[in-house]
Coordinates of C-alpha atoms in Angstrom, one line a residue:
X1 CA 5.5 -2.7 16.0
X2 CA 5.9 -0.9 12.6
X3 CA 7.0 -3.4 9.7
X4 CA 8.1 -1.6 6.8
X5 CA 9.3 -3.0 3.0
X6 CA 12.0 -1.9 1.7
X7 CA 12.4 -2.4 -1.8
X8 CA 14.3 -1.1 -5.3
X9 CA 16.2 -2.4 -7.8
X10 CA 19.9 -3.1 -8.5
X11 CA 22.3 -0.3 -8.2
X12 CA 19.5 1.7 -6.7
X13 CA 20.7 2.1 -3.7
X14 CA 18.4 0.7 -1.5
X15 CA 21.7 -0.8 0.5
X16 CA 22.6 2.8 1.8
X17 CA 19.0 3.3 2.5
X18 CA 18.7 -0.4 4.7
X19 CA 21.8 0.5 6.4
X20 CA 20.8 4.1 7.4
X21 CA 17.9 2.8 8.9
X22 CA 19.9 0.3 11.1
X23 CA 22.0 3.4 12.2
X24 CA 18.9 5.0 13.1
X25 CA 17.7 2.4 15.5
X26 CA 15.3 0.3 13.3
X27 CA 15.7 -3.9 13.5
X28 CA 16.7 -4.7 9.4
X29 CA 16.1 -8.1 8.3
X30 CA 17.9 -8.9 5.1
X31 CA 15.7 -11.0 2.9
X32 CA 18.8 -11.5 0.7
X33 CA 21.6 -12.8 3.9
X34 CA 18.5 -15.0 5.1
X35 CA 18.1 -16.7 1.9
X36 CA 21.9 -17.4 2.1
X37 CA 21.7 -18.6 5.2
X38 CA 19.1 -21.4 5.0
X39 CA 21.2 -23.1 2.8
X40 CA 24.8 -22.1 4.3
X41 CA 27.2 -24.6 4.4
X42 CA 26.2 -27.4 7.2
X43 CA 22.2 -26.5 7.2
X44 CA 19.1 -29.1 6.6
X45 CA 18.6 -26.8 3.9
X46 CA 22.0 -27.4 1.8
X47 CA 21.0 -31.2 2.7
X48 CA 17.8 -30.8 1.1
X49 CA 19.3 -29.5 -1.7
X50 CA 21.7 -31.6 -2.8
X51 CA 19.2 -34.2 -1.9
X52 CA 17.2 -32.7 -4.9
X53 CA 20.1 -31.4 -7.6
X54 CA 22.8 -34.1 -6.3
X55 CA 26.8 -33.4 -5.6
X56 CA 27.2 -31.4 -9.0
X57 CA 25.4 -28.3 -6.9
X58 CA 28.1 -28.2 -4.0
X59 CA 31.6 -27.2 -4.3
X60 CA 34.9 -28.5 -2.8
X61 CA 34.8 -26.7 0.4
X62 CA 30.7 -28.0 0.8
X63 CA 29.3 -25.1 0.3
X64 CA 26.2 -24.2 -2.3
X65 CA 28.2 -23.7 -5.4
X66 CA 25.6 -20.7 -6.7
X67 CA 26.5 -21.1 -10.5
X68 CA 25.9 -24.5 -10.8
X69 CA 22.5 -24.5 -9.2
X70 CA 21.8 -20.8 -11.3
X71 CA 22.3 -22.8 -14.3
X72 CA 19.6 -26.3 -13.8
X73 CA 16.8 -24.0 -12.0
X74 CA 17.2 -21.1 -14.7
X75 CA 16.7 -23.4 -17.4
X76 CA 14.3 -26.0 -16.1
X77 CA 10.9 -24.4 -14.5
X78 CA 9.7 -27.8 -12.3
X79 CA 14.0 -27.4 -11.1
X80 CA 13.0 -23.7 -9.8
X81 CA 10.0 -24.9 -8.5
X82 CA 11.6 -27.5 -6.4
X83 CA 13.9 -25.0 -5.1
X84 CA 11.6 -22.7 -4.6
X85 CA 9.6 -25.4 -2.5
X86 CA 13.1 -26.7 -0.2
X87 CA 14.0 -22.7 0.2
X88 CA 10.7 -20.8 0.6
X89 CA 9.8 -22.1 3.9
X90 CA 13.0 -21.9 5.5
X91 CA 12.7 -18.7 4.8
X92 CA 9.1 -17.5 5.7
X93 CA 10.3 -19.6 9.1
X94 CA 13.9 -17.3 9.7
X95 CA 11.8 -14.3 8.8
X96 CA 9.2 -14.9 11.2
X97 CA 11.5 -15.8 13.9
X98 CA 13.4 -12.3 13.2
X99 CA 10.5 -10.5 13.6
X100 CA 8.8 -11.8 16.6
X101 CA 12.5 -11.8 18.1
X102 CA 11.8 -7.6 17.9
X103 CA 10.4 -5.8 20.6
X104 CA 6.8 -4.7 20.1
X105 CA 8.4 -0.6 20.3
X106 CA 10.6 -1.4 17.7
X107 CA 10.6 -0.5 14.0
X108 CA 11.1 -3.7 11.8
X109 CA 12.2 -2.9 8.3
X110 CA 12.4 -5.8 6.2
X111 CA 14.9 -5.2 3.3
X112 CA 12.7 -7.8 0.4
X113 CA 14.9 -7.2 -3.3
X114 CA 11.6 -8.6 -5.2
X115 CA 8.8 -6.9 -2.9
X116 CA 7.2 -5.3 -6.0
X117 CA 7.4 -8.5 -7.9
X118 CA 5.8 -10.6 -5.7
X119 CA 2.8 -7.6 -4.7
X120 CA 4.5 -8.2 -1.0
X121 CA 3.1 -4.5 -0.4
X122 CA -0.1 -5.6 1.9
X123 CA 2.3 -7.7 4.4
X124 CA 3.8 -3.9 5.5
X125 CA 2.2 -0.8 7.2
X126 CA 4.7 1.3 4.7
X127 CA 6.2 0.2 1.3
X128 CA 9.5 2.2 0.5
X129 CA 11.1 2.0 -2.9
X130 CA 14.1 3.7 -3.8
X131 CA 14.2 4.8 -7.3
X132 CA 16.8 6.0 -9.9
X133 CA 17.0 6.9 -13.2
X134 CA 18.1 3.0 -15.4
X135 CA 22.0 5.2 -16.8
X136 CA 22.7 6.3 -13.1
X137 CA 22.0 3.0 -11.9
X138 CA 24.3 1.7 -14.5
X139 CA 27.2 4.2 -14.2
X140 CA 27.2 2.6 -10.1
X141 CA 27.0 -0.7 -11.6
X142 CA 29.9 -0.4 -13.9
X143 CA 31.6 2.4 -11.4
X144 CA 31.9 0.3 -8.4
X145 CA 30.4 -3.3 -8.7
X146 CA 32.7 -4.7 -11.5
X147 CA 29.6 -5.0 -14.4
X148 CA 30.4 -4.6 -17.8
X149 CA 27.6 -2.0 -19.2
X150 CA 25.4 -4.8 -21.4
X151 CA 25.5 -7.0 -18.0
X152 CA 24.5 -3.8 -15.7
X153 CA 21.9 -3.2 -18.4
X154 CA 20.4 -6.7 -18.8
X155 CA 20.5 -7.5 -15.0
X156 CA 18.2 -3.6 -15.1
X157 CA 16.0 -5.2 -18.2
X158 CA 14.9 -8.3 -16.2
X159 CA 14.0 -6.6 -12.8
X160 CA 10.1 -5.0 -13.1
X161 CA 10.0 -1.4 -14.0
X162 CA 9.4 1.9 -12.2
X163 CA 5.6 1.5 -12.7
X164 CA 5.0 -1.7 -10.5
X165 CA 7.7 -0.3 -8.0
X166 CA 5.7 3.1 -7.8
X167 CA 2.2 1.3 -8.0
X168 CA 3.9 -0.9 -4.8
X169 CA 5.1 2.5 -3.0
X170 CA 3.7 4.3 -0.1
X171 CA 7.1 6.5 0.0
X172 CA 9.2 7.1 -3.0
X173 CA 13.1 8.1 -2.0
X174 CA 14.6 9.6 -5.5
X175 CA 18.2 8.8 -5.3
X176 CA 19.2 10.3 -8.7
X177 CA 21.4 12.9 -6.5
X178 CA 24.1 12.7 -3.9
X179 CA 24.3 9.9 -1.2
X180 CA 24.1 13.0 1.1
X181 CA 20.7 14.2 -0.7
X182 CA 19.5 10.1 -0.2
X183 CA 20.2 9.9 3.5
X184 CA 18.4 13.3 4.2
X185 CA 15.1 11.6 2.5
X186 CA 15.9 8.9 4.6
X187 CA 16.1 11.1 8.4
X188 CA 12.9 13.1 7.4
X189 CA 11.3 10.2 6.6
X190 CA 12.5 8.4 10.1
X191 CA 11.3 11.5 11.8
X192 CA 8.3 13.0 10.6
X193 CA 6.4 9.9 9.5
X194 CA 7.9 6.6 10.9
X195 CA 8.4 7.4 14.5
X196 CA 5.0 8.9 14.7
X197 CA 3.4 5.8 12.4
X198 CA 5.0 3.5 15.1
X199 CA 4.1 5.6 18.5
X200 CA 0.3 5.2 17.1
X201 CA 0.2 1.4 16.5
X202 CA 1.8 1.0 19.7
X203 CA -1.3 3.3 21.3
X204 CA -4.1 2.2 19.4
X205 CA -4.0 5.9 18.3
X206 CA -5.7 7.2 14.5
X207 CA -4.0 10.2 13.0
X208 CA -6.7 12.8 13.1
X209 CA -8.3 14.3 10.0
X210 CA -7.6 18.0 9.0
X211 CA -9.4 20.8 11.6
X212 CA -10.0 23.0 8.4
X213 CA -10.9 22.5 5.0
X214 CA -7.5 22.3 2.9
X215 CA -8.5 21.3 -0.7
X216 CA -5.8 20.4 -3.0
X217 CA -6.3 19.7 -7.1
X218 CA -7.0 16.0 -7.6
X219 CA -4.0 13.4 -7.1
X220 CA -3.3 11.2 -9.5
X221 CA -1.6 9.3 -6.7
X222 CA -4.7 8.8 -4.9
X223 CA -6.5 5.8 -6.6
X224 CA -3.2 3.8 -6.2
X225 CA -2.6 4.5 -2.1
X226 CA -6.4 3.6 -2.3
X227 CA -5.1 0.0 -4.0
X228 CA -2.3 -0.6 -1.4
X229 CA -4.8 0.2 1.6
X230 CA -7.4 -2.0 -0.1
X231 CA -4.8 -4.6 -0.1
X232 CA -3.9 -4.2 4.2
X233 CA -7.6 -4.4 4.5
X234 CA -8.4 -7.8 2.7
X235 CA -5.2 -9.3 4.1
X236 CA -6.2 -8.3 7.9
X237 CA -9.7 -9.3 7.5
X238 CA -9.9 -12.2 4.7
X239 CA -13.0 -13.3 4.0
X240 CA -15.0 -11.0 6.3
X241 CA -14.2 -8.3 3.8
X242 CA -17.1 -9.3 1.1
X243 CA -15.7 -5.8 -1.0
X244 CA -13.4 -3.2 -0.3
X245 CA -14.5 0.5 -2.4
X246 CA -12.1 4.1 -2.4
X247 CA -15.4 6.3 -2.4
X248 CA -15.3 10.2 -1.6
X249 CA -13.8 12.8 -3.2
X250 CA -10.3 11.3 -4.2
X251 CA -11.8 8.8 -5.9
X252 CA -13.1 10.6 -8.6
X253 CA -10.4 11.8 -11.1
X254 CA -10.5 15.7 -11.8
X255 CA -12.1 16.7 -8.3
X256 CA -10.3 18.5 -6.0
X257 CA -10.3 16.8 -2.3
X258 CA -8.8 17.5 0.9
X259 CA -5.5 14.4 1.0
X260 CA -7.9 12.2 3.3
X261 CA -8.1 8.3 1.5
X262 CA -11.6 7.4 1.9
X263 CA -12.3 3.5 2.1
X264 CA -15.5 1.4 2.4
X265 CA -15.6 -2.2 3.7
X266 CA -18.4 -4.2 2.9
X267 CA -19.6 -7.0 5.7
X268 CA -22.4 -9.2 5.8
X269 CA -23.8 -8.2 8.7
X270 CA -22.6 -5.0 11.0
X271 CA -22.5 -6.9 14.0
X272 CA -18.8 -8.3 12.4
X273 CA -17.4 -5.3 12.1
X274 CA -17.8 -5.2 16.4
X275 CA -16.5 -8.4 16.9
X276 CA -12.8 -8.2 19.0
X277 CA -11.1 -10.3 16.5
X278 CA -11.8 -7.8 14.0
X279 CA -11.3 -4.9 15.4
X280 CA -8.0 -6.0 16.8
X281 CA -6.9 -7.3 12.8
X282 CA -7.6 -3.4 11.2
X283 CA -5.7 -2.2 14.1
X284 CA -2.9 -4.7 13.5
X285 CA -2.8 -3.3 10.0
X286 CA -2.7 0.3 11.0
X287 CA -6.2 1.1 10.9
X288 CA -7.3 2.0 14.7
X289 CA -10.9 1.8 15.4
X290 CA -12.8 5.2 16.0
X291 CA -15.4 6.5 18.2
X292 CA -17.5 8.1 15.5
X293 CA -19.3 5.6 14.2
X294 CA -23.0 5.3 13.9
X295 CA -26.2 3.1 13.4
X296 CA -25.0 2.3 9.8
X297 CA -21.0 2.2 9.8
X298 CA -18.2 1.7 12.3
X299 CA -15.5 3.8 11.4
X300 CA -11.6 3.4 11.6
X301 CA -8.6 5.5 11.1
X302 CA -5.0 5.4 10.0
X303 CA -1.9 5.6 12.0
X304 CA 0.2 6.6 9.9
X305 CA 0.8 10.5 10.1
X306 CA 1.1 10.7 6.4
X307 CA -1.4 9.6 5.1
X308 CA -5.2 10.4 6.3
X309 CA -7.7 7.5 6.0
X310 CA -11.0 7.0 7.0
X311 CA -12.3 3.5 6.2
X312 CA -16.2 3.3 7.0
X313 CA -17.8 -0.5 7.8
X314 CA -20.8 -0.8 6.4
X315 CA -23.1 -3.6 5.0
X316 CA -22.9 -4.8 1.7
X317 CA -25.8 -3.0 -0.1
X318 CA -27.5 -1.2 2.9
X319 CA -28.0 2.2 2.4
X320 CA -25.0 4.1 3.5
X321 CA -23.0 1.7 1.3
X322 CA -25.7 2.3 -1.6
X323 CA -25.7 5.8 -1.3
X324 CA -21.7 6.0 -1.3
X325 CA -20.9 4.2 -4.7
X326 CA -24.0 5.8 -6.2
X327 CA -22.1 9.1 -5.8
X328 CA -18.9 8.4 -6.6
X329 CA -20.0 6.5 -10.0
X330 CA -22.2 9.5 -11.1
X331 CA -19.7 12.0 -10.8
X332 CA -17.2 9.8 -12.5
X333 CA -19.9 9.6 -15.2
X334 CA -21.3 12.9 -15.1
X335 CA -18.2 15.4 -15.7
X336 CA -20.5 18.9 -15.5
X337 CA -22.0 17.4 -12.3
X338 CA -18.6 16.8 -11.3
X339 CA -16.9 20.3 -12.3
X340 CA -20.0 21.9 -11.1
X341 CA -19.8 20.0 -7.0
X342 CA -15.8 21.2 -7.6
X343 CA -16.5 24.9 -7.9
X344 CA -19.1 24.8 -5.1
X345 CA -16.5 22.8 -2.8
X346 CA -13.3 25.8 -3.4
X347 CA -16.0 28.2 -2.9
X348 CA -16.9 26.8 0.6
X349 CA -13.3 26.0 2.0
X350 CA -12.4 29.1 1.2
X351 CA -15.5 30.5 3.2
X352 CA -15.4 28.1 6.1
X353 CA -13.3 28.2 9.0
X354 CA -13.8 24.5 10.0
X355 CA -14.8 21.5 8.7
X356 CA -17.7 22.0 10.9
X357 CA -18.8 24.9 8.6
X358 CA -17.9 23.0 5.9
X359 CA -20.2 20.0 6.2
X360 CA -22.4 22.3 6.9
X361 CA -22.2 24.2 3.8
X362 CA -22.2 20.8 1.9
X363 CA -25.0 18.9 3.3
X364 CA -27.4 20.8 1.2
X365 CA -26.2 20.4 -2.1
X366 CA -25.2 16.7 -0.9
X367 CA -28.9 16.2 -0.2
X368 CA -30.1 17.5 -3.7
X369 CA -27.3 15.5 -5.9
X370 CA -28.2 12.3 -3.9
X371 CA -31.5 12.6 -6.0
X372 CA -30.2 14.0 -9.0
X373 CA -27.5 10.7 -8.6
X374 CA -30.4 8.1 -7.7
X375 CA -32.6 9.2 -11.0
X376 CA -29.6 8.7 -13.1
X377 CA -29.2 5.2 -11.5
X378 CA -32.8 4.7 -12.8
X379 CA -32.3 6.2 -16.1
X380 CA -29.7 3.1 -16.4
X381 CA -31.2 0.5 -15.0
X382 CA -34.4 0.9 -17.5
X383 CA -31.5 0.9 -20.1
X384 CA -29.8 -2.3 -18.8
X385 CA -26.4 -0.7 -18.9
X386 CA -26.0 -0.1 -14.7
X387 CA -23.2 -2.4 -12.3
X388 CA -25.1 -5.1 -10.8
X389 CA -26.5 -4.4 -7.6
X390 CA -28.0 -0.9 -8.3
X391 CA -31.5 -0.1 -7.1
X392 CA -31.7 3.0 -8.7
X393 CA -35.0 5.5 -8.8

């Protein structure tokens, strides 16, 4: 089962997005109609409530009156707080009945207002935000929801920005165009990622990496899909994950890469990473194991179609980890190094016909900058200023 986050702020238009995907066959959960629900009119969570805040929070007819309770928990912290401790369980309870009500073939999306506020991202294989510019979203506001433009623009102030939303987004849908342009974003989206994403959870089935070498100029997207994966990682395997690294190519800034997300796992000993509870908790998360692993790493994949990952097991301070964040850091550090390993990598995919060839082509150099890396290690360990942990030359 795929369990995507949907998330965007108000007059967005994340609405139109939540209700396309219903129309397209996935199972939405409202985060916003659940939390009106556990305290509708009738429910142990009104009772609770007034319990707490008294009569003056319901109105004639018994239901919540919303205005009345807005105004004690909005102005009184340990009065949120309480609220927040009647109505976040009953919530977390509806949700997970919603969900495991879903057949495992289906696609969950889980419409959450405050995803990026509360760094939900990790509970989801996908994050999607939909974004528009802050005067569109206010000409909707004032254009069809009865806001005056100061209210539209101060409801707009107090949600986060576009940079948490963006740091929290595996998919971006820009809806600063037509409701016809939105929905479009929406289909492809259904199509060409999601279906596919979903078919390989449901097989136990990792995307495969690319068959020749495709470099593209360095991302500036990729260190923050390394975060969010990071994230999936820790939350699947808790305290068996001692350290989660993005090594390889995309995580050095101004190196071009082929679009694969490399990840390293730290464990304390390798014989974890073969254990069935862990393997089954990356492949909850998306991340299938894989049959090429060796004496030093067990290696997993990604499901999802759009985005390549490999994320290597390996134990904490053991050679293969060593040798992997000893490279990375140098040629962050080391920018003629860097620029030079650059050159020498569009030189080879353009000369190789697979990545066969490729590795090939790279093993060498890889080989010599190992030792040119590892002195440099030294150089900074005699000067006190490596990370702790280096063993250097």
């Amino acid at each position: 089962m795929l369990r995507v986050g949907l998330t965007g702020g108000i007059g967005s238009g994340k609405s139109t997005v939540a209700e396309r995907f219903r129309e397209l066959g996935a199972v939405v959960i409202d985060a916003d109609l659940i939390a009106r629900e556990v305290v509708a009119a009738g429910s142990p969570g009104l009772a609770a409530v007034r319990q707490r805040f008294g009569d003056a929070v319901i109105a004639p007819d018994g239901s919540l009156d919303r205005a009345s309770l807005g105004a004690i928990v909005f102005a009184d912290t340990q009065a949120r707080k309480g609220l927040e401790a009647i109505a976040h369980p009953l919530i977390q309870a509806r949700t997970a009945a919603l969900m495991g009500a879903a057949a495992p073939h289906e696609i969950v999306v889980h419409d959450v207002p405050l995803l990026a506020e509360l760094d939900l991202a990790a509970a989801y294989h996908l994050t999607v935000v939909v974004g528009a510019d802050d005067d569109i979203r206010v000409a909707r506001l004032t254009g069809g929801r009865g806001f005056t433009e100061a209210d539209a623009r101060a409801r707009i102030a107090a949600q986060v920005g576009d940079q948490v939303r963006r740091a929290a987004a595996d998919v971006w849908l820009d809806n600063n165009g037509t409701v016809h342009g939105l929905l479009g974003q929406v289909d492809a989206l259904w199509q060409e990622r999601m279906l596919g994403f979903n078919d390989n959870l449901m097989k136990g089935s990792a995307t495969g990496g690319p068959e020749t070498p495709a470099l593209v100029p360095s991302q500036g997207g990729w260190p923050a899909a390394a975060v969010r994966l990071s994230g999936r990682v820790r939350q699947a395997l808790g305290e068996q994950a001692v350290a989660v690294e993005h090594i390889g190519s995309t995580s050095v800034p101004g190196l071009p890469a082929m679009d694969v997300i490399d990840l390293q796992v730290g464990v304390r000993a390798l014989t974890d990473a073969h254990g069935t509870a862990f393997i089954s908790a990356l492949a909850d998360k998306g991340f299938p194991s894989s049959p090429e692993s060796g004496s030093q790493e067990v290696l997993h994949g990604s499901a999802d179609p759009g985005q390549i990952v490999r994320l290597y097991v390996r134990e904490m301070d053991g050679p293969a980890w060593y040798t992997a964040i000893l490279l990375r850091d140098w040629l962050r550090a080391e920018a003629d190094e860097r620029d030079a390993y650059g050159a020498l990598k569009r030189r080879w995919a353009q000369s190789a016909t697979t990545m066969t060839e490729y590795a090939a082509l790279e093993g060498p150099w890889l080989e010599e900058a190992f030792a040119r890396a590892d002195a440099w290690a030294g150089q900074l360990l005699r000067k006190r200023e490596a990370p702790p942990g280096w063993r250097g030359a």
